[in-house]
């Protein structure tokens, strides 16, 4: 859980710093979405590393939902959408959901 919290804070920090960097809006958006997708793949892989049917796995999946909410609360709607869609695809591919 600490690992997922660390990644959430790191992702939010990267997204926030990108938003303040003065780059074009489309370049920022592209970087935000790329980072969100990478985080989703990483988080889904961490969920897959837990035992099937365990509370750890449930906690990992709920942490993915929490990260999506944190991104939305921070104002990164497009990144949250990309994160959620990619996480869902990965969780299905890994037969977690």
mmCIF file of N, CA, C and O in Angstrom:
data_model
loop_
_atom_site.group_PDB
_atom_site.id
_atom_site.type_symbol
_atom_site.label_atom_id
_atom_site.label_comp_id
_atom_site.label_asym_id
_atom_site.label_seq_id
_atom_site.Cartn_x
_atom_site.Cartn_y
_atom_site.Cartn_z
ATOM 1 N N UNK A 1 0.830 -1.189 0.000
ATOM 2 C CA UNK A 1 0.000 0.000 0.000
ATOM 3 C C UNK A 1 0.872 1.250 0.000
ATOM 4 O O UNK A 1 0.556 2.211 -0.677
ATOM 5 N N UNK A 2 1.968 1.226 0.769
ATOM 6 C CA UNK A 2 2.865 2.366 0.787
ATOM 7 C C UNK A 2 3.438 2.615 -0.598
ATOM 8 O O UNK A 2 3.622 3.747 -1.011
ATOM 9 N N UNK A 3 3.697 1.515 -1.314
ATOM 10 C CA UNK A 3 4.254 1.619 -2.653
ATOM 11 C C UNK A 3 3.262 2.302 -3.597
ATOM 12 O O UNK A 3 3.634 3.156 -4.391
ATOM 13 N N UNK A 4 1.990 1.935 -3.502
ATOM 14 C CA UNK A 4 0.972 2.537 -4.350
ATOM 15 C C UNK A 4 0.777 3.998 -3.978
ATOM 16 O O UNK A 4 0.644 4.849 -4.852
ATOM 17 N N UNK A 5 0.793 4.312 -2.684
ATOM 18 C CA UNK A 5 0.667 5.695 -2.244
ATOM 19 C C UNK A 5 1.834 6.519 -2.767
ATOM 20 O O UNK A 5 1.646 7.632 -3.257
ATOM 21 N N UNK A 6 3.034 5.967 -2.713
ATOM 22 C CA UNK A 6 4.211 6.653 -3.241
ATOM 23 C C UNK A 6 4.036 6.956 -4.725
ATOM 24 O O UNK A 6 4.284 8.068 -5.172
ATOM 25 N N UNK A 7 3.572 5.951 -5.498
ATOM 26 C CA UNK A 7 3.374 6.147 -6.934
ATOM 27 C C UNK A 7 2.279 7.177 -7.201
ATOM 28 O O UNK A 7 2.377 7.949 -8.148
ATOM 29 N N UNK A 8 1.246 7.200 -6.372
ATOM 30 C CA UNK A 8 0.178 8.184 -6.537
ATOM 31 C C UNK A 8 0.719 9.587 -6.337
ATOM 32 O O UNK A 8 0.457 10.478 -7.142
ATOM 33 N N UNK A 9 1.492 9.770 -5.286
ATOM 34 C CA UNK A 9 2.069 11.083 -5.007
ATOM 35 C C UNK A 9 3.042 11.475 -6.114
ATOM 36 O O UNK A 9 3.035 12.611 -6.583
ATOM 37 N N UNK A 10 3.865 10.531 -6.551
ATOM 38 C CA UNK A 10 4.820 10.799 -7.620
ATOM 39 C C UNK A 10 4.108 11.181 -8.909
ATOM 40 O O UNK A 10 4.465 12.157 -9.572
ATOM 41 N N UNK A 11 3.067 10.437 -9.275
ATOM 42 C CA UNK A 11 2.319 10.731 -10.497
ATOM 43 C C UNK A 11 1.664 12.104 -10.405
ATOM 44 O O UNK A 11 1.740 12.887 -11.359
ATOM 45 N N UNK A 12 1.037 12.394 -9.285
ATOM 46 C CA UNK A 12 0.400 13.702 -9.122
ATOM 47 C C UNK A 12 1.438 14.815 -9.210
ATOM 48 O O UNK A 12 1.195 15.848 -9.838
ATOM 49 N N UNK A 13 2.597 14.597 -8.614
ATOM 50 C CA UNK A 13 3.669 15.589 -8.688
ATOM 51 C C UNK A 13 4.148 15.821 -10.105
ATOM 52 O O UNK A 13 4.360 16.958 -10.535
ATOM 53 N N UNK A 14 4.313 14.754 -10.855
ATOM 54 C CA UNK A 14 4.735 14.878 -12.254
ATOM 55 C C UNK A 14 3.679 15.619 -13.059
ATOM 56 O O UNK A 14 3.998 16.501 -13.851
ATOM 57 N N UNK A 15 2.425 15.268 -12.840
ATOM 58 C CA UNK A 15 1.350 15.915 -13.575
ATOM 59 C C UNK A 15 1.244 17.390 -13.220
ATOM 60 O O UNK A 15 1.064 18.240 -14.089
ATOM 61 N N UNK A 16 1.384 17.709 -11.947
ATOM 62 C CA UNK A 16 1.307 19.101 -11.511
ATOM 63 C C UNK A 16 2.490 19.890 -12.051
ATOM 64 O O UNK A 16 2.336 21.001 -12.546
ATOM 65 N N UNK A 17 3.695 19.324 -11.991
ATOM 66 C CA UNK A 17 4.864 20.042 -12.494
ATOM 67 C C UNK A 17 4.759 20.251 -13.996
ATOM 68 O O UNK A 17 5.162 21.280 -14.519
ATOM 69 N N UNK A 18 4.186 19.277 -14.695
ATOM 70 C CA UNK A 18 3.981 19.436 -16.134
ATOM 71 C C UNK A 18 2.990 20.539 -16.430
ATOM 72 O O UNK A 18 3.132 21.273 -17.403
ATOM 73 N N UNK A 19 1.981 20.673 -15.588
ATOM 74 C CA UNK A 19 0.966 21.697 -15.790
ATOM 75 C C UNK A 19 1.537 23.089 -15.574
ATOM 76 O O UNK A 19 1.031 24.064 -16.113
ATOM 77 N N UNK A 20 2.611 23.197 -14.821
ATOM 78 C CA UNK A 20 3.206 24.497 -14.519
ATOM 79 C C UNK A 20 4.440 24.794 -15.358
ATOM 80 O O UNK A 20 5.087 25.813 -15.165
ATOM 81 N N UNK A 21 4.784 23.913 -16.290
ATOM 82 C CA UNK A 21 6.047 24.064 -16.999
ATOM 83 C C UNK A 21 6.004 25.058 -18.147
ATOM 84 O O UNK A 21 7.036 25.432 -18.669
ATOM 85 N N UNK A 22 4.817 25.471 -18.576
ATOM 86 C CA UNK A 22 4.730 26.442 -19.647
ATOM 87 C C UNK A 22 4.760 25.827 -21.032
ATOM 88 O O UNK A 22 4.851 26.530 -22.016
ATOM 89 N N UNK A 23 4.711 24.508 -21.151
ATOM 90 C CA UNK A 23 4.659 23.850 -22.451
ATOM 91 C C UNK A 23 3.282 24.042 -23.064
ATOM 92 O O UNK A 23 2.350 24.466 -22.409
ATOM 93 N N UNK A 24 3.161 23.663 -24.326
ATOM 94 C CA UNK A 24 1.861 23.771 -24.970
ATOM 95 C C UNK A 24 0.872 22.828 -24.289
ATOM 96 O O UNK A 24 1.253 21.811 -23.721
ATOM 97 N N UNK A 25 -0.397 23.174 -24.381
ATOM 98 C CA UNK A 25 -1.428 22.387 -23.709
ATOM 99 C C UNK A 25 -1.473 20.965 -24.242
ATOM 100 O O UNK A 25 -1.626 20.018 -23.472
ATOM 101 N N UNK A 26 -1.325 20.786 -25.535
ATOM 102 C CA UNK A 26 -1.399 19.438 -26.088
ATOM 103 C C UNK A 26 -0.205 18.598 -25.669
ATOM 104 O O UNK A 26 -0.347 17.406 -25.416
ATOM 105 N N UNK A 27 0.972 19.185 -25.572
ATOM 106 C CA UNK A 27 2.155 18.438 -25.127
ATOM 107 C C UNK A 27 2.011 18.040 -23.664
ATOM 108 O O UNK A 27 2.363 16.923 -23.283
ATOM 109 N N UNK A 28 1.486 18.931 -22.850
ATOM 110 C CA UNK A 28 1.253 18.621 -21.436
ATOM 111 C C UNK A 28 0.242 17.499 -21.317
ATOM 112 O O UNK A 28 0.445 16.552 -20.563
ATOM 113 N N UNK A 29 -0.841 17.615 -22.056
ATOM 114 C CA UNK A 29 -1.896 16.619 -21.995
ATOM 115 C C UNK A 29 -1.364 15.255 -22.427
ATOM 116 O O UNK A 29 -1.664 14.241 -21.808
ATOM 117 N N UNK A 30 -0.569 15.229 -23.464
ATOM 118 C CA UNK A 30 0.005 13.980 -23.957
ATOM 119 C C UNK A 30 0.924 13.354 -22.904
ATOM 120 O O UNK A 30 0.878 12.149 -22.679
ATOM 121 N N UNK A 31 1.741 14.164 -22.264
ATOM 122 C CA UNK A 31 2.644 13.657 -21.225
ATOM 123 C C UNK A 31 1.857 13.157 -20.019
ATOM 124 O O UNK A 31 2.201 12.128 -19.438
ATOM 125 N N UNK A 32 0.808 13.879 -19.650
ATOM 126 C CA UNK A 32 -0.033 13.465 -18.529
ATOM 127 C C UNK A 32 -0.683 12.119 -18.814
ATOM 128 O O UNK A 32 -0.699 11.231 -17.963
ATOM 129 N N UNK A 33 -1.203 11.971 -20.011
ATOM 130 C CA UNK A 33 -1.883 10.733 -20.372
ATOM 131 C C UNK A 33 -0.896 9.580 -20.445
ATOM 132 O O UNK A 33 -1.183 8.474 -19.973
ATOM 133 N N UNK A 34 0.277 9.824 -20.991
ATOM 134 C CA UNK A 34 1.300 8.773 -21.062
ATOM 135 C C UNK A 34 1.689 8.317 -19.658
ATOM 136 O O UNK A 34 1.784 7.122 -19.388
ATOM 137 N N UNK A 35 1.909 9.257 -18.759
ATOM 138 C CA UNK A 35 2.283 8.913 -17.381
ATOM 139 C C UNK A 35 1.145 8.177 -16.678
ATOM 140 O O UNK A 35 1.378 7.227 -15.938
ATOM 141 N N UNK A 36 -0.090 8.603 -16.927
ATOM 142 C CA UNK A 36 -1.248 7.936 -16.312
ATOM 143 C C UNK A 36 -1.352 6.496 -16.798
ATOM 144 O O UNK A 36 -1.601 5.585 -16.003
ATOM 145 N N UNK A 37 -1.145 6.271 -18.083
ATOM 146 C CA UNK A 37 -1.206 4.903 -18.620
ATOM 147 C C UNK A 37 -0.084 4.043 -18.053
ATOM 148 O O UNK A 37 -0.301 2.873 -17.709
ATOM 149 N N UNK A 38 1.109 4.608 -17.958
ATOM 150 C CA UNK A 38 2.233 3.859 -17.374
ATOM 151 C C UNK A 38 1.940 3.486 -15.924
ATOM 152 O O UNK A 38 2.228 2.370 -15.486
ATOM 153 N N UNK A 39 1.370 4.420 -15.184
ATOM 154 C CA UNK A 39 1.026 4.153 -13.779
ATOM 155 C C UNK A 39 -0.042 3.071 -13.687
ATOM 156 O O UNK A 39 0.018 2.199 -12.813
ATOM 157 N N UNK A 40 -1.008 3.092 -14.595
ATOM 158 C CA UNK A 40 -2.074 2.081 -14.589
ATOM 159 C C UNK A 40 -1.512 0.690 -14.840
ATOM 160 O O UNK A 40 -1.884 -0.269 -14.160
ATOM 161 N N UNK A 41 -0.613 0.582 -15.795
ATOM 162 C CA UNK A 41 0.006 -0.714 -16.095
ATOM 163 C C UNK A 41 0.809 -1.206 -14.900
ATOM 164 O O UNK A 41 0.719 -2.371 -14.504
ATOM 165 N N UNK A 42 1.562 -0.311 -14.289
ATOM 166 C CA UNK A 42 2.373 -0.661 -13.117
ATOM 167 C C UNK A 42 1.483 -1.084 -11.941
ATOM 168 O O UNK A 42 1.739 -2.099 -11.290
ATOM 169 N N UNK A 43 0.400 -0.343 -11.708
ATOM 170 C CA UNK A 43 -0.487 -0.659 -10.589
ATOM 171 C C UNK A 43 -1.235 -1.974 -10.809
ATOM 172 O O UNK A 43 -1.424 -2.745 -9.874
ATOM 173 N N UNK A 44 -1.638 -2.228 -12.048
ATOM 174 C CA UNK A 44 -2.305 -3.496 -12.351
ATOM 175 C C UNK A 44 -1.345 -4.667 -12.161
ATOM 176 O O UNK A 44 -1.733 -5.721 -11.652
ATOM 177 N N UNK A 45 -0.095 -4.476 -12.547
ATOM 178 C CA UNK A 45 0.908 -5.534 -12.359
ATOM 179 C C UNK A 45 1.127 -5.807 -10.873
ATOM 180 O O UNK A 45 1.291 -6.960 -10.464
ATOM 181 N N UNK A 46 1.127 -4.756 -10.067
ATOM 182 C CA UNK A 46 1.266 -4.943 -8.619
ATOM 183 C C UNK A 46 0.068 -5.701 -8.058
ATOM 184 O O UNK A 46 0.227 -6.549 -7.184
ATOM 185 N N UNK A 47 -1.111 -5.438 -8.575
ATOM 186 C CA UNK A 47 -2.301 -6.180 -8.127
ATOM 187 C C UNK A 47 -2.182 -7.643 -8.523
ATOM 188 O O UNK A 47 -2.566 -8.536 -7.764
ATOM 189 N N UNK A 48 -1.634 -7.897 -9.695
ATOM 190 C CA UNK A 48 -1.479 -9.283 -10.173
ATOM 191 C C UNK A 48 -0.468 -10.053 -9.338
ATOM 192 O O UNK A 48 -0.536 -11.284 -9.272
ATOM 193 N N UNK A 49 0.453 -9.347 -8.699
ATOM 194 C CA UNK A 49 1.465 -9.999 -7.865
ATOM 195 C C UNK A 49 0.916 -10.480 -6.530
ATOM 196 O O UNK A 49 1.621 -11.132 -5.768
ATOM 197 N N UNK A 50 -0.332 -10.157 -6.234
ATOM 198 C CA UNK A 50 -0.940 -10.581 -4.979
ATOM 199 C C UNK A 50 -1.699 -11.888 -5.195
ATOM 200 O O UNK A 50 -1.999 -12.262 -6.329
ATOM 201 N N UNK A 51 -1.999 -12.550 -4.107
ATOM 202 C CA UNK A 51 -2.700 -13.840 -4.180
ATOM 203 C C UNK A 51 -4.156 -13.649 -4.588
ATOM 204 O O UNK A 51 -4.847 -12.764 -4.084
ATOM 205 N N UNK A 52 -4.614 -14.488 -5.501
ATOM 206 C CA UNK A 52 -5.994 -14.428 -5.983
ATOM 207 C C UNK A 52 -6.962 -14.579 -4.809
ATOM 208 O O UNK A 52 -6.802 -15.450 -3.967
ATOM 209 N N UNK A 53 -7.962 -13.693 -4.758
ATOM 210 C CA UNK A 53 -8.983 -13.756 -3.720
ATOM 211 C C UNK A 53 -8.550 -13.196 -2.375
ATOM 212 O O UNK A 53 -9.319 -13.244 -1.419
ATOM 213 N N UNK A 54 -7.348 -12.651 -2.290
ATOM 214 C CA UNK A 54 -6.848 -12.153 -1.007
ATOM 215 C C UNK A 54 -7.275 -10.711 -0.753
ATOM 216 O O UNK A 54 -7.669 -9.988 -1.672
ATOM 217 N N UNK A 55 -7.188 -10.308 0.488
ATOM 218 C CA UNK A 55 -7.462 -8.926 0.850
ATOM 219 C C UNK A 55 -6.415 -7.998 0.235
ATOM 220 O O UNK A 55 -6.726 -6.858 -0.101
ATOM 221 N N UNK A 56 -5.193 -8.494 0.075
ATOM 222 C CA UNK A 56 -4.150 -7.679 -0.564
ATOM 223 C C UNK A 56 -4.549 -7.310 -1.991
ATOM 224 O O UNK A 56 -4.339 -6.185 -2.418
ATOM 225 N N UNK A 57 -5.107 -8.292 -2.706
ATOM 226 C CA UNK A 57 -5.527 -8.020 -4.084
ATOM 227 C C UNK A 57 -6.675 -7.018 -4.087
ATOM 228 O O UNK A 57 -6.692 -6.090 -4.888
ATOM 229 N N UNK A 58 -7.623 -7.206 -3.199
ATOM 230 C CA UNK A 58 -8.743 -6.273 -3.116
ATOM 231 C C UNK A 58 -8.251 -4.873 -2.798
ATOM 232 O O UNK A 58 -8.701 -3.889 -3.382
ATOM 233 N N UNK A 59 -7.303 -4.790 -1.873
ATOM 234 C CA UNK A 59 -6.725 -3.499 -1.504
ATOM 235 C C UNK A 59 -6.023 -2.855 -2.700
ATOM 236 O O UNK A 59 -6.141 -1.645 -2.928
ATOM 237 N N UNK A 60 -5.312 -3.658 -3.493
ATOM 238 C CA UNK A 60 -4.603 -3.137 -4.666
ATOM 239 C C UNK A 60 -5.581 -2.598 -5.703
ATOM 240 O O UNK A 60 -5.346 -1.543 -6.304
ATOM 241 N N UNK A 61 -6.690 -3.300 -5.911
ATOM 242 C CA UNK A 61 -7.691 -2.835 -6.876
ATOM 243 C C UNK A 61 -8.362 -1.560 -6.370
ATOM 244 O O UNK A 61 -8.576 -0.613 -7.135
ATOM 245 N N UNK A 62 -8.665 -1.519 -5.081
ATOM 246 C CA UNK A 62 -9.259 -0.303 -4.515
ATOM 247 C C UNK A 62 -8.289 0.876 -4.576
ATOM 248 O O UNK A 62 -8.708 2.019 -4.772
ATOM 249 N N UNK A 63 -6.994 0.598 -4.447
ATOM 250 C CA UNK A 63 -5.996 1.663 -4.555
ATOM 251 C C UNK A 63 -5.974 2.242 -5.970
ATOM 252 O O UNK A 63 -5.739 3.444 -6.150
ATOM 253 N N UNK A 64 -6.232 1.406 -6.961
ATOM 254 C CA UNK A 64 -6.323 1.891 -8.337
ATOM 255 C C UNK A 64 -7.496 2.868 -8.460
ATOM 256 O O UNK A 64 -7.370 3.943 -9.049
ATOM 257 N N UNK A 65 -8.631 2.512 -7.887
ATOM 258 C CA UNK A 65 -9.791 3.413 -7.911
ATOM 259 C C UNK A 65 -9.492 4.708 -7.147
ATOM 260 O O UNK A 65 -9.915 5.787 -7.560
ATOM 261 N N UNK A 66 -8.755 4.590 -6.054
ATOM 262 C CA UNK A 66 -8.403 5.774 -5.276
ATOM 263 C C UNK A 66 -7.489 6.703 -6.070
ATOM 264 O O UNK A 66 -7.632 7.927 -6.015
ATOM 265 N N UNK A 67 -6.558 6.115 -6.822
ATOM 266 C CA UNK A 67 -5.666 6.941 -7.634
ATOM 267 C C UNK A 67 -6.449 7.674 -8.713
ATOM 268 O O UNK A 67 -6.211 8.844 -8.978
ATOM 269 N N UNK A 68 -7.389 6.971 -9.333
ATOM 270 C CA UNK A 68 -8.230 7.635 -10.343
ATOM 271 C C UNK A 68 -8.956 8.830 -9.715
ATOM 272 O O UNK A 68 -8.974 9.920 -10.282
ATOM 273 N N UNK A 69 -9.521 8.622 -8.542
ATOM 274 C CA UNK A 69 -10.224 9.708 -7.851
ATOM 275 C C UNK A 69 -9.284 10.853 -7.498
ATOM 276 O O UNK A 69 -9.653 12.026 -7.632
ATOM 277 N N UNK A 70 -8.069 10.521 -7.081
ATOM 278 C CA UNK A 70 -7.092 11.557 -6.735
ATOM 279 C C UNK A 70 -6.731 12.389 -7.960
ATOM 280 O O UNK A 70 -6.593 13.619 -7.870
ATOM 281 N N UNK A 71 -6.585 11.731 -9.100
ATOM 282 C CA UNK A 71 -6.296 12.468 -10.333
ATOM 283 C C UNK A 71 -7.454 13.390 -10.693
ATOM 284 O O UNK A 71 -7.239 14.551 -11.067
ATOM 285 N N UNK A 72 -8.674 12.903 -10.563
ATOM 286 C CA UNK A 72 -9.848 13.737 -10.860
ATOM 287 C C UNK A 72 -9.937 14.913 -9.897
ATOM 288 O O UNK A 72 -10.201 16.045 -10.311
ATOM 289 N N UNK A 73 -9.709 14.641 -8.613
ATOM 290 C CA UNK A 73 -9.774 15.698 -7.610
ATOM 291 C C UNK A 73 -8.711 16.772 -7.852
ATOM 292 O O UNK A 73 -8.918 17.937 -7.529
ATOM 293 N N UNK A 74 -7.576 16.366 -8.437
ATOM 294 C CA UNK A 74 -6.506 17.319 -8.737
ATOM 295 C C UNK A 74 -6.768 18.071 -10.042
ATOM 296 O O UNK A 74 -5.983 18.940 -10.421
ATOM 297 N N UNK A 75 -7.852 17.726 -10.741
ATOM 298 C CA UNK A 75 -8.210 18.441 -11.954
ATOM 299 C C UNK A 75 -7.682 17.827 -13.239
ATOM 300 O O UNK A 75 -7.725 18.455 -14.285
ATOM 301 N N UNK A 76 -7.194 16.604 -13.176
ATOM 302 C CA UNK A 76 -6.635 15.936 -14.346
ATOM 303 C C UNK A 76 -7.635 14.931 -14.904
ATOM 304 O O UNK A 76 -7.428 13.722 -14.860
ATOM 305 N N UNK A 77 -8.732 15.435 -15.445
ATOM 306 C CA UNK A 77 -9.815 14.583 -15.933
ATOM 307 C C UNK A 77 -9.356 13.646 -17.048
ATOM 308 O O UNK A 77 -9.672 12.453 -17.028
ATOM 309 N N UNK A 78 -8.632 14.181 -18.031
ATOM 310 C CA UNK A 78 -8.179 13.345 -19.147
ATOM 311 C C UNK A 78 -7.216 12.262 -18.676
ATOM 312 O O UNK A 78 -7.291 11.120 -19.119
ATOM 313 N N UNK A 79 -6.308 12.625 -17.774
ATOM 314 C CA UNK A 79 -5.366 11.649 -17.238
ATOM 315 C C UNK A 79 -6.101 10.594 -16.412
ATOM 316 O O UNK A 79 -5.770 9.404 -16.484
ATOM 317 N N UNK A 80 -7.100 11.005 -15.660
ATOM 318 C CA UNK A 80 -7.891 10.058 -14.863
ATOM 319 C C UNK A 80 -8.646 9.096 -15.773
ATOM 320 O O UNK A 80 -8.697 7.888 -15.492
ATOM 321 N N UNK A 81 -9.202 9.617 -16.855
ATOM 322 C CA UNK A 81 -9.904 8.756 -17.812
ATOM 323 C C UNK A 81 -8.947 7.741 -18.429
ATOM 324 O O UNK A 81 -9.269 6.554 -18.538
ATOM 325 N N UNK A 82 -7.769 8.206 -18.835
ATOM 326 C CA UNK A 82 -6.772 7.321 -19.443
ATOM 327 C C UNK A 82 -6.294 6.286 -18.433
ATOM 328 O O UNK A 82 -6.149 5.095 -18.765
ATOM 329 N N UNK A 83 -6.056 6.709 -17.195
ATOM 330 C CA UNK A 83 -5.617 5.805 -16.139
ATOM 331 C C UNK A 83 -6.660 4.716 -15.899
ATOM 332 O O UNK A 83 -6.341 3.530 -15.872
ATOM 333 N N UNK A 84 -7.922 5.123 -15.757
ATOM 334 C CA UNK A 84 -8.991 4.170 -15.470
ATOM 335 C C UNK A 84 -9.173 3.178 -16.612
ATOM 336 O O UNK A 84 -9.298 1.969 -16.380
ATOM 337 N N UNK A 85 -9.171 3.672 -17.837
ATOM 338 C CA UNK A 85 -9.366 2.789 -18.994
ATOM 339 C C UNK A 85 -8.214 1.804 -19.137
ATOM 340 O O UNK A 85 -8.426 0.603 -19.367
ATOM 341 N N UNK A 86 -7.001 2.284 -18.982
ATOM 342 C CA UNK A 86 -5.829 1.415 -19.116
ATOM 343 C C UNK A 86 -5.776 0.401 -17.970
ATOM 344 O O UNK A 86 -5.470 -0.772 -18.189
ATOM 345 N N UNK A 87 -6.073 0.859 -16.763
ATOM 346 C CA UNK A 87 -6.078 -0.059 -15.617
ATOM 347 C C UNK A 87 -7.125 -1.148 -15.813
ATOM 348 O O UNK A 87 -6.854 -2.330 -15.562
ATOM 349 N N UNK A 88 -8.298 -0.758 -16.288
ATOM 350 C CA UNK A 88 -9.349 -1.747 -16.527
ATOM 351 C C UNK A 88 -8.901 -2.772 -17.577
ATOM 352 O O UNK A 88 -9.083 -3.983 -17.394
ATOM 353 N N UNK A 89 -8.319 -2.282 -18.668
ATOM 354 C CA UNK A 89 -7.830 -3.191 -19.717
ATOM 355 C C UNK A 89 -6.781 -4.162 -19.171
ATOM 356 O O UNK A 89 -6.818 -5.359 -19.455
ATOM 357 N N UNK A 90 -5.846 -3.631 -18.382
ATOM 358 C CA UNK A 90 -4.783 -4.476 -17.818
ATOM 359 C C UNK A 90 -5.340 -5.480 -16.821
ATOM 360 O O UNK A 90 -4.939 -6.641 -16.813
ATOM 361 N N UNK A 91 -6.256 -5.039 -15.969
ATOM 362 C CA UNK A 91 -6.844 -5.944 -14.981
ATOM 363 C C UNK A 91 -7.624 -7.059 -15.663
ATOM 364 O O UNK A 91 -7.597 -8.204 -15.212
ATOM 365 N N UNK A 92 -8.287 -6.747 -16.762
ATOM 366 C CA UNK A 92 -8.987 -7.780 -17.528
ATOM 367 C C UNK A 92 -7.989 -8.718 -18.202
ATOM 368 O O UNK A 92 -8.174 -9.935 -18.190
ATOM 369 N N UNK A 93 -6.945 -8.158 -18.788
ATOM 370 C CA UNK A 93 -5.941 -8.958 -19.459
ATOM 371 C C UNK A 93 -5.257 -9.925 -18.490
ATOM 372 O O UNK A 93 -4.949 -11.062 -18.837
ATOM 373 N N UNK A 94 -5.063 -9.471 -17.263
ATOM 374 C CA UNK A 94 -4.422 -10.280 -16.238
ATOM 375 C C UNK A 94 -5.420 -11.179 -15.486
ATOM 376 O O UNK A 94 -5.046 -11.863 -14.540
ATOM 377 N N UNK A 95 -6.668 -11.151 -15.927
ATOM 378 C CA UNK A 95 -7.746 -11.974 -15.341
ATOM 379 C C UNK A 95 -7.973 -11.680 -13.869
ATOM 380 O O UNK A 95 -8.220 -12.587 -13.075
ATOM 381 N N UNK A 96 -7.884 -10.417 -13.524
ATOM 382 C CA UNK A 96 -8.162 -9.989 -12.150
ATOM 383 C C UNK A 96 -9.620 -9.573 -12.019
ATOM 384 O O UNK A 96 -10.253 -9.827 -11.011
ATOM 385 N N UNK A 97 -10.139 -8.955 -13.068
ATOM 386 C CA UNK A 97 -11.566 -8.580 -13.084
ATOM 387 C C UNK A 97 -12.221 -9.211 -14.301
ATOM 388 O O UNK A 97 -11.575 -9.639 -15.221
#
